Coordinates of C-alpha atoms in Angstrom, one line a residue:
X1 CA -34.9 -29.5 -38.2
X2 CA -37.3 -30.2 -41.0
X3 CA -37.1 -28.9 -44.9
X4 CA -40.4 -28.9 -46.5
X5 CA -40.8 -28.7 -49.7
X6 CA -39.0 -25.8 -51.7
X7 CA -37.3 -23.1 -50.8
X8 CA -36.1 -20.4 -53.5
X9 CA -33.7 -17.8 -52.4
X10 CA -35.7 -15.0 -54.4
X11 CA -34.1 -12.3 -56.4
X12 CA -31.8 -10.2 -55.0
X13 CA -30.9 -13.4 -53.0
X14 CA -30.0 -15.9 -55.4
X15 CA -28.3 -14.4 -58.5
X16 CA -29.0 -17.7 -60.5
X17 CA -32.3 -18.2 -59.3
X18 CA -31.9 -21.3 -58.9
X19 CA -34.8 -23.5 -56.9
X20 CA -33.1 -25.3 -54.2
X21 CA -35.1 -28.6 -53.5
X22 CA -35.6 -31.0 -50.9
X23 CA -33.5 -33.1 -52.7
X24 CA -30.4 -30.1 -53.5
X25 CA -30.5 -29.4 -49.5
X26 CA -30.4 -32.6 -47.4
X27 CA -29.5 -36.2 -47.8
X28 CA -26.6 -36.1 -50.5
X29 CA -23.5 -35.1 -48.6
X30 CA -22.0 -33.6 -51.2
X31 CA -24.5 -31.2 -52.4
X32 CA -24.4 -27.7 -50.4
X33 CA -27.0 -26.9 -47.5
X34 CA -28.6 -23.8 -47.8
X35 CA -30.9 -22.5 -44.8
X36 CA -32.1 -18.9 -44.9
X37 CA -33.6 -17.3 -41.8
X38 CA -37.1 -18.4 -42.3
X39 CA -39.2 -20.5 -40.3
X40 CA -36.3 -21.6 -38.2
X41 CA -38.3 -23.6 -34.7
X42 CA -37.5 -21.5 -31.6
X43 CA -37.8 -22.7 -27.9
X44 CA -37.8 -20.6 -25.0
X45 CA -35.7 -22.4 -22.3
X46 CA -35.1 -20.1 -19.2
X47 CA -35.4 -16.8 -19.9
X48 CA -33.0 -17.7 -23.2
X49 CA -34.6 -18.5 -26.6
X50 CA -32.7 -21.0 -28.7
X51 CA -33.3 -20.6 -32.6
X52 CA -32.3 -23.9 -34.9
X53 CA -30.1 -22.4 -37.3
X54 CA -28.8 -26.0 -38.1
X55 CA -28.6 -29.6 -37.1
X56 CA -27.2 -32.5 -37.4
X57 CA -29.3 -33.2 -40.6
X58 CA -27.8 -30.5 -41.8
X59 CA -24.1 -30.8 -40.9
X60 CA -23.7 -35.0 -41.3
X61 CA -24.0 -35.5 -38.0
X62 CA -20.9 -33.0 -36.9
X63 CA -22.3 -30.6 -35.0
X64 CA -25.8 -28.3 -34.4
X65 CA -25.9 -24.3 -34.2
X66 CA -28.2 -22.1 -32.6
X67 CA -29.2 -18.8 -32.0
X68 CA -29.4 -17.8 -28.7
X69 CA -31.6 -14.8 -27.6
X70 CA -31.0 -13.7 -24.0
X71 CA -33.2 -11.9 -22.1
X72 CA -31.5 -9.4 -18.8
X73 CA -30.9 -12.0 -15.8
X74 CA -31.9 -14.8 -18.5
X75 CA -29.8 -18.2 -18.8
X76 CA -29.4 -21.7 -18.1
X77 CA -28.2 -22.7 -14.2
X78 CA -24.9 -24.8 -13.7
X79 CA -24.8 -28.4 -16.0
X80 CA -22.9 -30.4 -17.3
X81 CA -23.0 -31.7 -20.9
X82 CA -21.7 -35.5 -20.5
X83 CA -22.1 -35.9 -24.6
X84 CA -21.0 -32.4 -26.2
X85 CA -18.7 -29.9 -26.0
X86 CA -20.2 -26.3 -26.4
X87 CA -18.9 -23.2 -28.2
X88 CA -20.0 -19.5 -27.8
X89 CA -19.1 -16.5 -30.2
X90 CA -20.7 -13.7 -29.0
X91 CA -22.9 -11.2 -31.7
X92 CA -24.5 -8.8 -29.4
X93 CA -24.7 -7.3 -25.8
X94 CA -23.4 -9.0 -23.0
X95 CA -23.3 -12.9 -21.7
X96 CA -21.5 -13.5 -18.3
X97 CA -20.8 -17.2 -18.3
X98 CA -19.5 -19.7 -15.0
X99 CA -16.7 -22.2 -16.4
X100 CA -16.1 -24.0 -13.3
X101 CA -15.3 -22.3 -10.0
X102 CA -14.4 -18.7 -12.4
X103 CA -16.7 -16.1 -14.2
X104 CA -16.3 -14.0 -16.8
X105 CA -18.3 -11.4 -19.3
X106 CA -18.2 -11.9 -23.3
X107 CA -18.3 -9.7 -25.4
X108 CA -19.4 -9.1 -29.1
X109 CA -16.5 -10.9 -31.1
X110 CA -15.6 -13.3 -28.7
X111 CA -15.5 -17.0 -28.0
X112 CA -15.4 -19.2 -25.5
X113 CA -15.4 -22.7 -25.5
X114 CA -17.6 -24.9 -22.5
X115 CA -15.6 -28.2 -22.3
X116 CA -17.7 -31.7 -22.1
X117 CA -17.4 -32.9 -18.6
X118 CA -17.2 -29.3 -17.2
X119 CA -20.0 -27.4 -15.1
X120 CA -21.4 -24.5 -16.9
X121 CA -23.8 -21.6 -17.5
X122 CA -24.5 -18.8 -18.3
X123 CA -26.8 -15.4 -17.5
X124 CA -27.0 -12.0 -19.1
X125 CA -26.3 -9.4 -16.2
X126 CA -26.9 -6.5 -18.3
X127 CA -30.3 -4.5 -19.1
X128 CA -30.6 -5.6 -22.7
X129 CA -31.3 -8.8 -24.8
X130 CA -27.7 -10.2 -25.5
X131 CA -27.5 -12.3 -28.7
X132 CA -25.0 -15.6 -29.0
X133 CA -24.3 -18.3 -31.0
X134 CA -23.7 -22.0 -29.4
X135 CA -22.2 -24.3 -30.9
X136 CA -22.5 -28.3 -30.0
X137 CA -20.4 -30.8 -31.1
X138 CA -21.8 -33.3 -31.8
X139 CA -25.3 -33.0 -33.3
X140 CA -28.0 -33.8 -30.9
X141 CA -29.0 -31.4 -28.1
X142 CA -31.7 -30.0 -30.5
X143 CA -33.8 -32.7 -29.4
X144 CA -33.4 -31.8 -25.5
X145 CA -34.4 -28.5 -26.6
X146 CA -37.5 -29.0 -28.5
X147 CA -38.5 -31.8 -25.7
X148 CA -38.5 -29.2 -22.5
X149 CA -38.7 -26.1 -24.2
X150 CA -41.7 -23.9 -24.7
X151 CA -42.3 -23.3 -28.6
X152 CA -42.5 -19.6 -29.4
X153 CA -40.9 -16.6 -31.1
X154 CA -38.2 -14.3 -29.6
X155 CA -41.2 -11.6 -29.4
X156 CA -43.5 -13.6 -27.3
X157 CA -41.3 -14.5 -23.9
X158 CA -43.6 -16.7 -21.2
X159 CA -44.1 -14.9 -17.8
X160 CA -41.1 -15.2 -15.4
X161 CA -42.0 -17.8 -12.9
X162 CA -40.6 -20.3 -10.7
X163 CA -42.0 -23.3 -12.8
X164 CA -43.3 -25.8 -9.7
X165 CA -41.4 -28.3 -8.7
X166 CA -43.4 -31.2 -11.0
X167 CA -42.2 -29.3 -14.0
X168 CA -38.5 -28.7 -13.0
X169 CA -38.4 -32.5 -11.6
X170 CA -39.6 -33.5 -15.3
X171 CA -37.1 -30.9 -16.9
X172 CA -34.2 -32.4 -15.1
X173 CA -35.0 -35.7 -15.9
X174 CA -35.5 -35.6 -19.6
X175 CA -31.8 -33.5 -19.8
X176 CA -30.5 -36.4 -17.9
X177 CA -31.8 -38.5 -21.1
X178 CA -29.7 -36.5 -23.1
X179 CA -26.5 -36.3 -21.0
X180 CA -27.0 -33.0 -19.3
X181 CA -26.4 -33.6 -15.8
X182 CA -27.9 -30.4 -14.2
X183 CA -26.3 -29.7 -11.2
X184 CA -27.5 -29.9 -7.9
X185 CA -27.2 -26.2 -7.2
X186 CA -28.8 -23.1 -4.8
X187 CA -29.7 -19.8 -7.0
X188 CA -31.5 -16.9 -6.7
X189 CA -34.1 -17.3 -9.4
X190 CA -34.8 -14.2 -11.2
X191 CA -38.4 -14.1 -10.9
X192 CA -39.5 -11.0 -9.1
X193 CA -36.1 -9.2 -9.5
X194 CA -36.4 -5.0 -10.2
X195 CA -40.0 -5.2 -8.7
X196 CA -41.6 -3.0 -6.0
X197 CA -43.0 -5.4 -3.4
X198 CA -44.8 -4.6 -0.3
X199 CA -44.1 -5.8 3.1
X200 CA -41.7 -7.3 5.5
X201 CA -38.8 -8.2 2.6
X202 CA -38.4 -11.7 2.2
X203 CA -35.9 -13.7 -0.5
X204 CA -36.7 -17.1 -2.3
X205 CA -33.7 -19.5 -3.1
X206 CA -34.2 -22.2 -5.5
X207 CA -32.7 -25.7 -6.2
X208 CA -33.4 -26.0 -9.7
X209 CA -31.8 -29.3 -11.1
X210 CA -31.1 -32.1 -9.1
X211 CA -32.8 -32.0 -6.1
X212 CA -33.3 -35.6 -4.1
X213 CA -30.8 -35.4 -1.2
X214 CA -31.1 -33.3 2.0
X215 CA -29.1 -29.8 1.7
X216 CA -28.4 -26.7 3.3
X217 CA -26.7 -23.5 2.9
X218 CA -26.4 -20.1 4.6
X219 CA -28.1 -16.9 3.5
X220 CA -25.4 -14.3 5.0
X221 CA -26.8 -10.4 4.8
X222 CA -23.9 -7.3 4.7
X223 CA -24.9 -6.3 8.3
X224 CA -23.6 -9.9 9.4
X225 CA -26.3 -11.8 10.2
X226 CA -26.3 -15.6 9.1
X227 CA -29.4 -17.1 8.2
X228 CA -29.3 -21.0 8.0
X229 CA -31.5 -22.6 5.1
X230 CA -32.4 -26.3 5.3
X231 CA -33.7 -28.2 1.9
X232 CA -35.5 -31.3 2.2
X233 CA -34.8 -33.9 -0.2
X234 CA -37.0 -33.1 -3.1
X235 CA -38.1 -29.4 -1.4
X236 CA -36.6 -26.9 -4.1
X237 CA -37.9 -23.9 -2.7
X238 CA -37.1 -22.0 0.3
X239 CA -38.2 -18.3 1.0
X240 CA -36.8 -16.0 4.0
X241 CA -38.1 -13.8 6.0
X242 CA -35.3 -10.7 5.8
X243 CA -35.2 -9.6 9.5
X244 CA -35.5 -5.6 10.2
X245 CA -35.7 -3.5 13.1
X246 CA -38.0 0.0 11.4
X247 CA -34.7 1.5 11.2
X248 CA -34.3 1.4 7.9
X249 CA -34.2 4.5 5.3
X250 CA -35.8 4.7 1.6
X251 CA -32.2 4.2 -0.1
X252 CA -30.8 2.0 2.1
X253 CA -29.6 -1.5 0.9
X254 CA -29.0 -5.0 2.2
X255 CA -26.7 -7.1 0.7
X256 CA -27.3 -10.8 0.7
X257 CA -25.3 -14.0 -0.8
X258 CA -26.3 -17.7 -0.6
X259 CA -22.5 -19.6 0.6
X260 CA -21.6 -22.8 2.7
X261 CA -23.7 -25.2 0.4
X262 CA -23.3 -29.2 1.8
X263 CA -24.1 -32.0 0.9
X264 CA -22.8 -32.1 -2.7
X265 CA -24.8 -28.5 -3.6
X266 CA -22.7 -26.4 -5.2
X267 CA -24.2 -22.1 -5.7
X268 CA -24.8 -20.6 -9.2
X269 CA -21.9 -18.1 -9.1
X270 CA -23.9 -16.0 -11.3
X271 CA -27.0 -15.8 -9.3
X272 CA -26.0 -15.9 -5.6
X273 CA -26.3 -12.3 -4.7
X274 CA -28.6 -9.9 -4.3
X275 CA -29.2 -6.4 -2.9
X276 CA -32.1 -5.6 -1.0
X277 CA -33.1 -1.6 -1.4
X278 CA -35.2 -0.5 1.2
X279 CA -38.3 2.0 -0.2
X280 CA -40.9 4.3 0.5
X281 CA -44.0 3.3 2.3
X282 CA -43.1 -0.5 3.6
X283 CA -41.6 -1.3 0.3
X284 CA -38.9 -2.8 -1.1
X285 CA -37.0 -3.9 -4.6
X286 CA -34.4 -6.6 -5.2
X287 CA -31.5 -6.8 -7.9
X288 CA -29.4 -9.6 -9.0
X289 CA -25.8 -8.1 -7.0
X290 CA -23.7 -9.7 -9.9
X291 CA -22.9 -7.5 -12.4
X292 CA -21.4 -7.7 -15.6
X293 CA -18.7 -5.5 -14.8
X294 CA -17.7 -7.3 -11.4
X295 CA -16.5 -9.9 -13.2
X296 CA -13.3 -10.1 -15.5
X297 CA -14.4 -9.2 -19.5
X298 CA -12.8 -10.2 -22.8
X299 CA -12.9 -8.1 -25.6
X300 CA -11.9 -10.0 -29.1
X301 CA -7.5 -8.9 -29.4
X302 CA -7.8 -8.3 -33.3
X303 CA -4.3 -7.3 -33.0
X304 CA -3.2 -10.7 -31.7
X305 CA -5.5 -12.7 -34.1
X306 CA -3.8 -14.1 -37.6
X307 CA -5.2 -12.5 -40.9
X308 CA -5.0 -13.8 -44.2
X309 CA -6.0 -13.1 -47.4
X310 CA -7.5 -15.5 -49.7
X311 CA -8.8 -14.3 -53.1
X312 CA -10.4 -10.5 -52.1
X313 CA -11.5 -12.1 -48.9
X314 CA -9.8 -11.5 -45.7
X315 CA -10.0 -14.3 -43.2
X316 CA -9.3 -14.1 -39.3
X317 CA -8.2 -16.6 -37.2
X318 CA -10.8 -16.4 -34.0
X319 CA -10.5 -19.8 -32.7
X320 CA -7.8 -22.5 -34.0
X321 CA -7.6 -26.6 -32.9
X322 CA -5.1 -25.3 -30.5
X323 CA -7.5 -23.1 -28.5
X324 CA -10.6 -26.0 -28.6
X325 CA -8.5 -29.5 -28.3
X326 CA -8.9 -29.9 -31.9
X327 CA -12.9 -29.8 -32.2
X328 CA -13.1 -26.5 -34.5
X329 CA -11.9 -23.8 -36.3
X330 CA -13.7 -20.7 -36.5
X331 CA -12.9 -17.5 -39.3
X332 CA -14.2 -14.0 -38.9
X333 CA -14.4 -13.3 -43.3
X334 CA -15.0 -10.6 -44.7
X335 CA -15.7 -10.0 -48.1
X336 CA -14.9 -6.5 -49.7
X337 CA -17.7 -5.1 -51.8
X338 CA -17.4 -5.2 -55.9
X339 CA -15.4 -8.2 -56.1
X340 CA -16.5 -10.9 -58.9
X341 CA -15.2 -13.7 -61.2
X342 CA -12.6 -14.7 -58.2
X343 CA -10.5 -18.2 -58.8
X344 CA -12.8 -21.6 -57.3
X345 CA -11.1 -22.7 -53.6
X346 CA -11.3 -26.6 -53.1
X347 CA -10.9 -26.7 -49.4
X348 CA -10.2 -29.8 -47.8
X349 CA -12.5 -30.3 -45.4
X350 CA -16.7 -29.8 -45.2
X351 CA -17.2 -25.6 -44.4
X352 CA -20.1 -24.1 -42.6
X353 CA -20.9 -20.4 -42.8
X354 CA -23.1 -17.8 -41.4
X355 CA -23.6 -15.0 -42.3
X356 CA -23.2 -12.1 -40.2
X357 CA -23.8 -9.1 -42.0
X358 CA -24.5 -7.8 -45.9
X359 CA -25.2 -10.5 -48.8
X360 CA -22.1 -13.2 -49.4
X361 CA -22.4 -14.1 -52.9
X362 CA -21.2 -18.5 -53.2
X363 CA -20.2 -18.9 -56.5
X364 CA -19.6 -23.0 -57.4
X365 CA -18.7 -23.5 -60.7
X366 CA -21.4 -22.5 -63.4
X367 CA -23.6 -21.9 -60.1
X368 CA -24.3 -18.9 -57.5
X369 CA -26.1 -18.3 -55.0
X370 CA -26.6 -14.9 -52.5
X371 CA -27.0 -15.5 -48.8
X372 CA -28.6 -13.2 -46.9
X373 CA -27.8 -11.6 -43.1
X374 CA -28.2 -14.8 -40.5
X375 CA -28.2 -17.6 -43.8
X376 CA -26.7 -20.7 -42.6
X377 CA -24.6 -22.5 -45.6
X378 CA -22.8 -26.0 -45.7
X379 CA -20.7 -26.9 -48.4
X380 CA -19.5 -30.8 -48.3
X381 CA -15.7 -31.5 -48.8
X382 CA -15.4 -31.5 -52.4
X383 CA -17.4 -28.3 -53.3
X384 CA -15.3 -25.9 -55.1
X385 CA -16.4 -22.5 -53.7
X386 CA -15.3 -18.7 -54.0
X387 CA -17.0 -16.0 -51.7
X388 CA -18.0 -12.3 -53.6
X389 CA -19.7 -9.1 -52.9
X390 CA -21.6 -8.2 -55.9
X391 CA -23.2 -4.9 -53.1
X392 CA -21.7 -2.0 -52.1
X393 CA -21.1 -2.6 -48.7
X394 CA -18.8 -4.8 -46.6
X395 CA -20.3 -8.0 -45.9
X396 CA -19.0 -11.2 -43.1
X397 CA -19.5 -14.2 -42.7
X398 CA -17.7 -16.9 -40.3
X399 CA -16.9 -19.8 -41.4
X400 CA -15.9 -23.0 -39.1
X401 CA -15.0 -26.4 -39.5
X402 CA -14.0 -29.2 -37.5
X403 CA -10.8 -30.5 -39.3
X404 CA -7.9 -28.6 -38.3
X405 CA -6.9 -29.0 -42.0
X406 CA -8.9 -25.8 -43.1
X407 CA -6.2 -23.7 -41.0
X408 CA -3.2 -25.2 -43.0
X409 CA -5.0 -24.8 -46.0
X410 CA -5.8 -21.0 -45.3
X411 CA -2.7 -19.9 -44.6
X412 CA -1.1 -21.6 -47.0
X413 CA -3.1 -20.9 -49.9
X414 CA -3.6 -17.3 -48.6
X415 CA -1.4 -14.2 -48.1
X416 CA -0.5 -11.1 -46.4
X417 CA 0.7 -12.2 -43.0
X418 CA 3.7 -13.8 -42.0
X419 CA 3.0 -15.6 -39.7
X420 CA 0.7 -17.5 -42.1
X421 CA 3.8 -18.8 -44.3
X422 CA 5.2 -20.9 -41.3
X423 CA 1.9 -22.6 -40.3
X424 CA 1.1 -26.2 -39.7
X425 CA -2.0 -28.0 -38.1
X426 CA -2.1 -26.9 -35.2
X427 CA -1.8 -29.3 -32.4
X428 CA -4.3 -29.5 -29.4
X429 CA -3.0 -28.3 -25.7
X430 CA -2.7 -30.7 -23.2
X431 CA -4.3 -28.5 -20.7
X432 CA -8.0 -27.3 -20.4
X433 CA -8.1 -24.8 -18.4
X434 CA -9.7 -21.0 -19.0
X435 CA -6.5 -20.0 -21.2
X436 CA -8.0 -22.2 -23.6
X437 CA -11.4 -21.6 -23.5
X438 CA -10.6 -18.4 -25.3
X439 CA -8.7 -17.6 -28.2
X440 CA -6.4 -14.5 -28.3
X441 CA -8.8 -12.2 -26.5
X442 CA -8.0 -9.7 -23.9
X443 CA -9.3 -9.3 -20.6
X444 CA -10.3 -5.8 -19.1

């Protein structure tokens, strides 16, 4: 991400106007990073726009955050991250994710964590833009992004198309570059879903990343016929004629579902059903049959989650070292309004925030500076800090880090939970499977 120039958080954003340079924001790790939400490059990847909220210019190398935006039946198909691990908290609507060979649906408040090495992906399955954060650790997949995605605002989507084959064959390779293996998988892409098309009804399945060996799979239909589909090596397209009889009613539906892949293919398990609706007229419509609901959904446990207080700032525990191997700990803070003049913090360990709603007031030393909604700060290990609400209304922020030291220092420097008093650095599991990947949520 570039800084050019200046940028001044202007009044009521920065209560000591103070002119934060070039200079004040990158290249001197111990100086705080300060990024509003302005100008922040955006690239529309498929049917998901990733914001740069900060990279690893930003963070000394530890990690990069963006700001997904999500558009219904939007999302990456299965990969695999050979370089990164990945790490999702969930701000609004709905995000189904694949973690292997199980599903689930996130909710707002929620986190997940996509382990390196593991296949991947994820689609929103609802009707409404969903909006997530991600997490990668390390820095570095900013520059896949800005290499095959399409630059753009969240406002301005391109068309939804099947890109041809020439551009997926170049998308796949240049992820490759970067260490995302994108899987040699069979979807249903989403282009021309909760249409009214004409004619005898026909389906398209798609190989979208790795596609040089000879597949096949079968296209079984509710009414049990089995349709074989044969890929070529290199083919990624296939489309099927739906076979009918005249029988059919305006109402009625089909459903279909891609299994039995070979040859290594594997099947997006969140985009390998459909259901065919039979219209007026020699019409038809087709709708992704995965739903958000059909698959198990976590809601954040804030009953189950440790709470601290520290100053007139109450911290939750959403993700600890023991829920992500070690690679971050994530706080849900927030800060009460009316509180002022609060005792400096020296944490341990470099902090990032963002802020989530209301204005978080940073004061450091003879220094302060207001943060608006969305404002990404960094303060370098060695940055006394305290966090205040000059407003009237609640404000949050989360704040992360990835030493396991900030968790000890929380709860022992803090108050108001028992649990706290007893804590050490939490260790890492052994184990990686999807009890892990979440941290004290409840399913539903």
């Amino acid at each position: 991400m570039a800084h050019n120039g200046t940028t001044t958080l202007q009044d009521p954003y920065n209560t000591s106007q103070q002119d934060l340079t070039e200079d004040t924001l990158v290249g001197n790790s111990q100086e705080p990073v300060v990024l509003p939400d302005q100008n922040r490059p955006g690239y529309w990847l498929v049917g998901d726009h990733a914001t740069f909220v900060a990279d690893g210019e930003d963070t000394n190398g530890q990690y990069s955050l963006f700001d997904f935006y999500t558009l219904p039946q939007g999302g990456p198909f299965p990969h695999i991250h050979r370089t990164e691990n990945e790490f999702a908290y969930i701000l609004e609507g709905e995000i189904s994710y694949q973690l292997d060979d199980e599903v689930l649906t996130a909710t707002p408040g929620t986190f997940l964590y996509k382990h390196q090495d593991d296949i991947h992906g994820f689609v929103n399955l609802g009707d409404t833009p969903s909006r997530h954060l991600e997490f990668t650790l390390p820095s570095g997949l900013e520059k896949a992004f800005a290499t095959v995605g399409v630059p753009g605002s969240i406002l301005e989507p391109p068309p939804n198309e099947i890109p041809p084959s020439e551009i997926l064959d170049n998308y796949t390779e240049v992820l490759a570059e970067y260490g995302v293996e994108a899987q040699n998988s069979i979807i249903f892409p989403s282009a021309g879903l909760n249409q009214t098309l004409t004619g005898t009804p026909e389906v398209t399945l798609l190989r979208p990343g790795q596609a040089d060996t000879d597949v096949s799979a079968t296209l079984a239909l509710s009414n049990g016929t089995a349709i074989p589909v044969d890929f070529a090596a290199g083919e990624r397209t296939k489309t099927v004629e739906i076979p009918v009889d005249g029988s059919e009613l305006p109402g009625d539906t089909l459903e279909l579902a891609i299994t039995n892949p070979t040859n290594g293919a594997i099947v997006g398990l969140l985009q390998d059903e459909l259901v065919l609706t039979f219209g007026e007229d020699n019409t038809y419509t087709l709708e992704n049959g995965d739903k958000p609901d059909s698959f198990p959904t976590i809601l954040p446990n804030d009953e189950e989650r440790l709470k601290v207080t520290l100053g007139n700032d109450d911290y939750t525990f959403v993700a600890t070292a023991a829920d992500t191997d070690g690679k971050i700990s994530l706080f849900d803070v927030s800060v009460q309004p009316g509180t002022q003049n609060e005792s400096l913090l020296s944490a341990p360990t470099d902090l990032g925030f963002y802020v989530v709603d209301g204005n978080v007031t940073f004061e450091l030393g003879d220094e302060s500076f207001t943060a608006a909604q969305d404002t990404f700060v960094f303060l370098p290990e060695g940055n006394s800090f305290a966090l205040t609400n000059q407003g009237t209304l609640p404000a949050r922020t989360l704040a992360f880090s990835t030493s396991p030291e900030i968790e000890t220092y929380i709860a022992s420097t803090g108050s108001g939970n028992d649990r706290a008093n007893s804590l050490s650095i939490m260790e890492p599991p052994l184990t990686s499977d999807l009890s892990t990947m979440i941290s004290t949520e409840s399913f539903v």
